XYZ file of C-alpha atoms in Angstrom:
488
model
C -24.500 -6.836 -5.562
C -22.803 -9.550 -7.527
C -22.629 -12.607 -5.275
C -19.288 -14.071 -4.338
C -18.577 -17.533 -5.713
C -17.938 -19.284 -2.438
C -15.708 -22.257 -1.938
C -18.758 -24.239 -0.859
C -20.046 -24.091 -4.425
C -16.649 -25.161 -5.685
C -16.676 -28.069 -3.267
C -20.132 -29.192 -4.474
C -19.000 -29.246 -8.105
C -15.800 -31.008 -7.143
C -17.807 -33.545 -5.172
C -20.080 -34.239 -8.165
C -17.049 -34.830 -10.374
C -15.513 -37.111 -7.763
C -18.692 -39.182 -7.425
C -18.707 -39.676 -11.191
C -15.215 -41.153 -10.858
C -16.177 -42.959 -7.640
C -13.115 -41.545 -5.828
C -12.620 -38.368 -3.811
C -10.849 -35.362 -5.266
C -7.260 -35.034 -4.066
C -5.354 -31.968 -5.237
C -1.986 -30.868 -3.858
C -1.254 -27.142 -4.070
C 1.948 -27.092 -2.007
C 4.479 -29.903 -1.808
C 8.278 -30.229 -1.682
C 10.453 -30.159 -4.776
C 12.366 -33.279 -5.846
C 15.441 -32.168 -3.915
C 15.513 -29.956 -0.818
C 17.947 -29.120 1.977
C 15.362 -28.412 4.681
C 14.564 -30.877 7.455
C 10.791 -30.489 6.973
C 8.306 -30.161 4.127
C 4.860 -28.551 4.034
C 1.981 -30.380 2.375
C -1.112 -28.330 1.474
C -3.998 -29.683 -0.537
C -7.741 -29.700 -1.109
C -10.484 -32.306 -1.248
C -14.231 -32.388 -0.590
C -15.380 -31.277 2.867
C -16.072 -34.344 5.013
C -13.323 -36.423 3.423
C -10.728 -37.951 5.754
C -7.090 -37.238 4.887
C -3.913 -38.856 6.183
C -0.300 -37.992 5.374
C 2.191 -40.792 5.991
C -0.573 -42.583 7.862
C -1.238 -39.706 10.279
C -4.685 -38.099 10.201
C -4.725 -34.450 9.108
C -7.477 -31.936 9.837
C -9.719 -31.164 6.851
C -11.273 -27.708 7.105
C -14.815 -26.780 6.087
C -13.420 -25.554 2.764
C -11.876 -28.973 2.050
C -8.352 -27.635 2.578
C -5.814 -29.604 4.606
C -2.240 -28.815 5.596
C 0.545 -30.423 7.590
C 4.312 -30.527 8.007
C 6.328 -33.740 7.631
C 9.851 -34.480 8.841
C 12.418 -35.432 6.224
C 15.325 -37.787 6.852
C 18.616 -37.343 4.970
C 18.422 -39.015 1.577
C 15.295 -40.350 -0.157
C 11.837 -39.786 1.379
C 8.473 -41.170 0.253
C 5.461 -39.107 1.307
C 2.021 -40.671 0.959
C -1.216 -38.671 0.945
C -4.499 -40.557 1.224
C -8.048 -39.234 1.009
C -10.955 -41.466 2.085
C -14.488 -40.411 1.147
C -17.529 -41.128 3.311
C -18.507 -43.904 0.858
C -15.162 -45.621 1.464
C -13.535 -44.802 -1.865
C -9.893 -43.812 -1.683
C -7.584 -41.488 -3.615
C -3.833 -41.575 -3.027
C -0.782 -39.601 -4.054
C 2.838 -40.528 -3.440
C 5.564 -37.908 -3.465
C 9.285 -38.537 -3.608
C 11.654 -36.011 -2.100
C 15.408 -36.178 -1.597
C 16.874 -34.291 1.357
C 20.420 -33.241 0.452
C 23.123 -31.667 2.562
C 23.161 -27.889 2.590
C 25.704 -26.521 0.110
C 28.633 -24.613 1.529
C 27.948 -20.874 1.368
C 30.708 -18.845 -0.239
C 30.514 -15.356 1.176
C 30.930 -12.490 -1.247
C 33.296 -9.689 -0.495
C 31.855 -6.236 0.211
C 32.768 -5.100 -3.308
C 30.942 -8.077 -4.829
C 27.858 -7.785 -2.640
C 26.074 -5.174 -4.739
C 26.494 -3.583 -8.129
C 27.804 -0.026 -7.635
C 26.232 3.141 -9.006
C 27.883 4.113 -12.290
C 28.703 7.819 -12.158
C 28.632 9.819 -15.399
C 31.646 11.785 -16.565
C 29.267 14.643 -17.372
C 25.780 15.153 -15.896
C 22.719 14.571 -18.083
C 19.485 16.578 -18.005
C 16.247 14.637 -17.742
C 12.658 15.848 -17.409
C 10.054 14.156 -15.226
C 6.923 12.582 -16.710
C 3.438 11.992 -15.240
C 3.383 9.885 -12.045
C 7.098 10.454 -11.430
C 8.436 9.885 -7.938
C 11.753 10.131 -6.153
C 13.363 7.365 -4.102
C 15.607 7.805 -1.087
C 18.059 5.157 -2.264
C 18.676 2.598 -4.986
C 17.185 -0.342 -3.077
C 14.215 -2.328 -4.329
C 11.515 -4.796 -3.351
C 8.392 -6.119 -5.061
C 6.688 -2.696 -4.734
C 9.774 -0.674 -5.668
C 12.296 1.234 -3.607
C 11.422 3.441 -0.631
C 9.679 6.498 -2.055
C 10.381 10.078 -0.984
C 7.201 11.170 -2.728
C 5.613 11.949 -6.064
C 6.608 15.075 -8.001
C 5.128 17.004 -10.916
C 5.956 16.454 -14.573
C 8.261 18.845 -16.456
C 10.767 19.210 -13.622
C 14.315 19.174 -14.993
C 16.737 17.071 -12.948
C 20.479 16.603 -13.182
C 21.283 12.904 -13.592
C 24.800 12.281 -12.298
C 24.804 8.488 -12.514
C 22.741 5.338 -12.873
C 22.184 1.934 -11.358
C 20.146 -0.529 -13.386
C 16.743 1.014 -14.121
C 17.358 4.066 -11.898
C 18.984 7.435 -12.431
C 20.927 8.987 -9.575
C 19.949 12.678 -9.544
C 21.379 15.647 -7.682
C 18.682 17.615 -5.864
C 20.945 20.015 -3.991
C 24.633 20.435 -3.241
C 24.329 17.989 -0.327
C 21.386 15.861 -1.475
C 20.897 13.120 -4.048
C 17.963 10.842 -4.832
C 16.975 8.191 -7.367
C 14.246 8.100 -9.980
C 13.127 5.313 -12.372
C 14.414 6.034 -15.875
C 11.002 5.137 -17.330
C 9.494 8.145 -15.539
C 11.818 10.611 -17.270
C 12.878 11.659 -20.735
C 16.036 13.394 -21.974
C 15.777 17.153 -22.357
C 17.907 19.965 -23.752
C 16.469 22.443 -21.253
C 19.320 24.100 -19.408
C 19.182 23.430 -15.691
C 19.873 26.259 -13.273
C 23.433 26.311 -11.978
C 23.536 27.194 -8.300
C 20.461 28.250 -6.381
C 17.618 30.459 -7.588
C 15.681 32.982 -5.517
C 12.212 32.268 -4.158
C 9.466 34.828 -4.741
C 6.399 36.026 -2.860
C 4.041 33.826 -0.855
C 0.255 34.078 -0.707
C -1.949 32.335 1.882
C -5.687 32.042 1.183
C -8.831 30.226 2.340
C -10.658 28.611 -0.610
C -13.562 27.367 1.528
C -12.467 23.722 1.459
C -8.714 24.194 1.757
C -6.136 26.689 2.907
C -3.624 27.270 0.107
C -0.048 28.479 0.292
C 1.431 29.544 -3.044
C 5.113 30.326 -3.595
C 6.412 31.979 -6.749
C 9.512 30.332 -8.193
C 11.493 31.170 -11.356
C 11.195 27.584 -12.598
C 9.861 24.146 -11.646
C 12.169 22.849 -8.921
C 12.186 19.420 -7.306
C 10.606 19.150 -3.870
C 9.920 16.745 -1.034
C 7.056 16.822 1.483
C 6.549 15.297 4.928
C 4.709 15.945 8.182
C 5.692 16.605 11.790
C 3.845 16.368 15.087
C 4.029 18.401 18.315
C 3.291 20.864 16.830
C 1.489 19.492 13.788
C 3.084 20.761 10.609
C 3.449 20.065 6.909
C 7.053 20.475 5.773
C 8.115 21.030 2.157
C 11.749 21.148 1.043
C 12.374 22.995 -2.229
C 15.692 22.016 -3.777
C 17.920 24.479 -5.605
C 16.413 27.572 -3.948
C 17.409 30.311 -1.517
C 15.105 32.699 0.272
C 14.085 35.981 -1.269
C 10.443 35.805 -0.171
C 10.149 39.250 1.358
C 6.350 39.233 0.980
C 4.554 36.414 2.825
C 0.990 37.667 2.683
C -1.992 36.113 4.447
C -5.032 37.232 2.453
C -7.672 36.559 5.126
C -7.995 36.761 8.896
C -9.978 33.516 8.955
C -7.939 30.527 7.820
C -9.645 27.159 8.127
C -6.801 24.923 9.363
C -3.468 26.730 9.002
C -2.290 28.469 12.153
C 0.829 30.119 10.712
C 3.683 29.547 8.282
C 7.440 29.869 8.472
C 10.597 28.927 6.572
C 14.240 27.985 7.095
C 17.228 27.986 4.782
C 18.535 24.574 5.891
C 21.290 24.386 3.285
C 22.906 26.672 0.800
C 20.385 25.558 -1.829
C 17.590 23.851 0.147
C 14.641 26.015 1.227
C 12.284 24.538 3.834
C 8.655 25.618 4.198
C 6.788 25.029 7.473
C 2.983 25.087 7.587
C 1.732 24.811 11.177
C -1.844 23.620 11.721
C -4.533 24.412 14.280
C -5.466 20.763 14.776
C -3.382 17.763 15.909
C -4.613 15.710 12.955
C -3.941 16.246 9.254
C -6.914 15.762 6.925
C -5.021 15.748 3.670
C -2.806 17.989 1.600
C -1.335 18.203 -1.876
C 1.861 19.742 -3.205
C 2.325 20.643 -6.862
C 2.679 23.314 -9.498
C -0.247 25.267 -10.905
C -1.066 24.123 -14.419
C 1.999 24.789 -16.574
C 3.358 27.541 -14.315
C 6.181 27.518 -11.767
C 3.988 28.595 -8.854
C 4.182 25.907 -6.188
C 0.864 25.350 -4.398
C 0.528 23.582 -1.044
C -3.170 22.935 -0.501
C -4.228 21.856 3.016
C -7.714 20.434 3.534
C -9.939 21.731 6.295
C -11.055 19.329 8.994
C -14.346 17.668 7.999
C -17.267 17.124 10.334
C -16.093 14.310 12.585
C -18.950 11.951 11.833
C -19.579 9.429 9.082
C -22.892 11.116 8.297
C -22.217 13.279 5.261
C -18.591 12.163 4.967
C -17.260 10.896 1.626
C -15.376 7.625 2.046
C -13.171 6.138 -0.666
C -13.328 2.338 -0.942
C -11.078 0.069 -2.982
C -11.425 -3.666 -3.571
C -7.953 -4.894 -4.469
C -7.196 -6.657 -7.762
C -10.064 -7.500 -10.139
C -10.555 -8.295 -13.794
C -7.662 -10.335 -15.171
C -5.788 -10.029 -11.877
C -7.291 -12.500 -9.375
C -4.808 -11.711 -6.600
C -4.047 -14.589 -4.254
C -5.815 -17.924 -4.746
C -6.571 -20.058 -1.689
C -5.855 -23.816 -1.609
C -9.520 -24.613 -2.301
C -9.742 -22.104 -5.152
C -11.190 -18.989 -3.505
C -10.135 -15.872 -5.442
C -8.877 -12.866 -3.527
C -10.469 -10.401 -5.955
C -13.925 -11.847 -5.168
C -13.373 -11.806 -1.407
C -12.063 -8.233 -1.500
C -15.079 -7.014 -3.449
C -17.515 -8.829 -1.185
C -16.050 -7.202 1.935
C -15.972 -3.751 0.309
C -19.622 -4.007 -0.728
C -20.509 -4.913 2.852
C -18.516 -1.911 4.121
C -20.323 0.265 1.601
C -23.750 -0.868 2.836
C -22.806 -0.223 6.476
C -21.487 3.242 5.622
C -24.639 4.150 3.714
C -26.718 3.183 6.753
C -24.671 5.727 8.706
C -25.301 8.443 6.153
C -21.900 8.403 4.466
C -21.267 8.854 0.736
C -18.963 6.262 -0.836
C -16.680 6.403 -3.865
C -15.654 2.957 -5.129
C -12.724 2.269 -7.427
C -14.644 -0.762 -8.690
C -18.026 -2.335 -7.952
C -17.675 -5.334 -10.278
C -15.077 -7.650 -11.737
C -12.951 -4.930 -13.327
C -9.277 -4.121 -12.849
C -8.575 -0.370 -12.954
C -4.937 0.680 -12.912
C -3.495 2.127 -9.723
C -3.336 5.556 -11.366
C -7.011 5.301 -12.277
C -7.975 4.221 -8.755
C -6.201 7.230 -7.272
C -7.850 9.471 -9.843
C -11.314 8.140 -8.913
C -10.716 8.982 -5.266
C -9.237 12.386 -6.074
C -12.092 13.356 -8.390
C -14.593 12.063 -5.823
C -13.087 14.414 -3.199
C -12.984 11.626 -0.626
C -12.403 12.607 3.015
C -10.925 9.269 4.102
C -10.152 6.036 2.257
C -9.692 2.283 2.770
C -8.334 -0.356 0.405
C -9.124 -4.005 1.193
C -6.884 -6.895 0.192
C -6.186 -10.337 1.614
C -2.709 -11.692 2.094
C -0.695 -14.763 1.087
C 2.555 -16.245 2.363
C 5.010 -18.971 1.485
C 3.891 -21.076 4.455
C 0.413 -22.200 5.529
C 1.415 -21.464 9.127
C 1.457 -17.685 8.597
C -1.842 -16.063 9.517
C -3.355 -12.939 11.015
C -4.605 -9.512 10.044
C -2.588 -6.442 9.098
C -3.190 -2.752 8.467
C -0.634 -0.816 6.439
C 0.058 2.862 5.789
C 2.725 5.030 4.158
C 2.675 8.423 5.872
C 3.054 9.016 9.597
C -0.167 11.053 9.797
C -2.077 7.885 8.802
C -0.760 5.832 11.724
C -3.579 6.687 14.141
C -6.177 5.580 11.593
C -4.287 2.323 11.010
C -4.145 1.632 14.746
C -7.887 2.226 15.178
C -8.799 -0.174 12.357
C -6.289 -2.802 13.523
C -7.631 -2.769 17.088
C -11.148 -3.415 15.811
C -10.070 -6.193 13.425
C -8.390 -8.120 16.237
C -11.758 -8.155 18.019
C -12.875 -10.719 15.434
C -10.500 -13.217 17.043
C -7.802 -12.743 14.410
C -4.211 -12.478 15.560
C -2.388 -9.275 14.676
C 0.177 -9.882 11.951
C 1.242 -6.235 12.183
C 0.604 -2.520 11.761
C 3.050 -1.615 9.017
C 4.303 1.905 8.265
C 6.217 3.381 5.304
C 4.537 0.807 3.058
C 5.085 1.327 -0.662
C 1.610 0.324 -1.874
C 0.463 2.782 -4.541
C -2.890 3.606 -2.910
C -1.134 4.444 0.369
C 1.013 7.053 -1.409
C -1.547 9.892 -1.762
C -1.573 12.570 0.922
C -4.868 14.182 -0.138
C -6.751 12.263 2.580
C -6.057 9.858 5.464
C -5.946 6.314 4.085
C -5.019 2.750 5.024
C -4.657 -0.664 3.422
C -6.347 -3.593 5.168
C -4.814 -7.024 4.537
C -7.653 -8.925 6.141
C -6.335 -12.477 6.394
C -3.937 -14.915 4.733
C -5.605 -16.860 1.966
C -2.711 -19.340 2.145
C -3.662 -20.222 5.754
C -6.324 -22.971 6.034
C -7.757 -21.374 9.198
C -7.936 -17.899 7.661
C -9.342 -19.328 4.423
C -12.122 -21.058 6.361
C -13.042 -17.705 7.932
C -12.941 -15.908 4.563
C -15.284 -18.498 3.045
C -17.884 -17.714 5.724
C -20.218 -14.818 4.780
C -20.915 -14.145 8.460
C -17.223 -13.669 9.174
C -16.766 -11.382 6.157
C -19.662 -9.314 7.516
C -17.896 -9.141 10.870
C -14.703 -7.901 9.174
C -16.686 -5.205 7.340
C -18.319 -4.102 10.588
C -14.953 -3.814 12.329
C -13.507 -1.720 9.504
C -16.408 0.722 9.832
C -16.102 0.768 13.622
C -12.397 1.518 13.204
C -13.246 4.541 11.060
C -15.691 5.725 13.717
C -13.082 5.256 16.447
C -10.645 7.416 14.503
C -13.173 10.213 14.014
C -14.072 10.128 17.708
C -10.387 10.222 18.618
C -9.988 13.374 16.525
C -12.731 15.290 18.348
């Protein structure tokens, strides 16, 4: 395993350079701008471990990584902030910052009509066809990971675009349902879209040995949305632009692996809802999509695996990599290296328990999100974990978090989070409906671990410690075991 370049090594090299100059290193990574309106300012920097640091004459804790952080009060008008580092040999390095605290500007509230750019509706609808990796959004909102996703859909589905807002098309799914889709995931088409609803065809329900499959014949590729329900456990698929004419719903075997029974509802004049009820309270993965180039919709539901890590295939992902370092800590620790180190420790622990692992990367490479999902899918993973480490705009933010997209992944997230807090880390949160790309797949239970905040000096000190990274890896594995035991 490629060894992580620890901050201790960085500190040694920095110390050698400082000795050559006969003064300690003093680097500021967070400081106030020339003019601010806040009453306080955060100072974050790095020096050699063992160096004493004072800000405005007040001693500041220097962590084992050499990082220091503090908050200073600002008076109205001009402020001088002095930072002094004193090495063990008595040499001194100083920095002086000047910051002007201005009055807060008066906020001019926008009217409701000015608050947000409206959707521009087309005089005549346009036909667009979906491309690979297309997905639908509930609304036209956005954040750094995109708007809230309804789910991914197949290519070559013709949609009726009735308007646009910025980079999004507004599309009509049914008479009472609209959604949004990024323009870049579509192309114009001359294919005539069905007017009104089309009739559904026959169903077939089979046991493939690894999955139970429900296939539904349709006259064309229609848009769809999938979700899950509990009590009873069910997979729900809405097919838009369809009405029921499925007079043959045929179960081809008496021995289904996980499906208990199926049903349907016509919940709107052109929205057809499929219910797939399961025998178990937990969902072990499912996929929805069209067969090859046909218009047969297949809902494939995975059987429950043996509830032990021995023999189980676990997908592992170390976030970032290659040209993308991820977050960088004040002392220079790279998130991509920390992520990989933790994942390799998880891998070793899983192998000792008899599990098979499928890694999206095992070196300093940076596969695309699509490629990472493909690696897991082709590896037929039973459960999956992606490891990242967080960053925030303030050094005071710390703690561990576990994130998931789909409700059936919540129990897994809770199990891993409970174990991670046993390391002594505070819980930043268990976050649902998260838009991270590797949380989007439904083909297996999966979670994203945001171990700690690299921007926090305390969390950074823990991350720089191999023993603590080993503890984090152990807790992730124990969380997986807890989940499997809970499912028994």
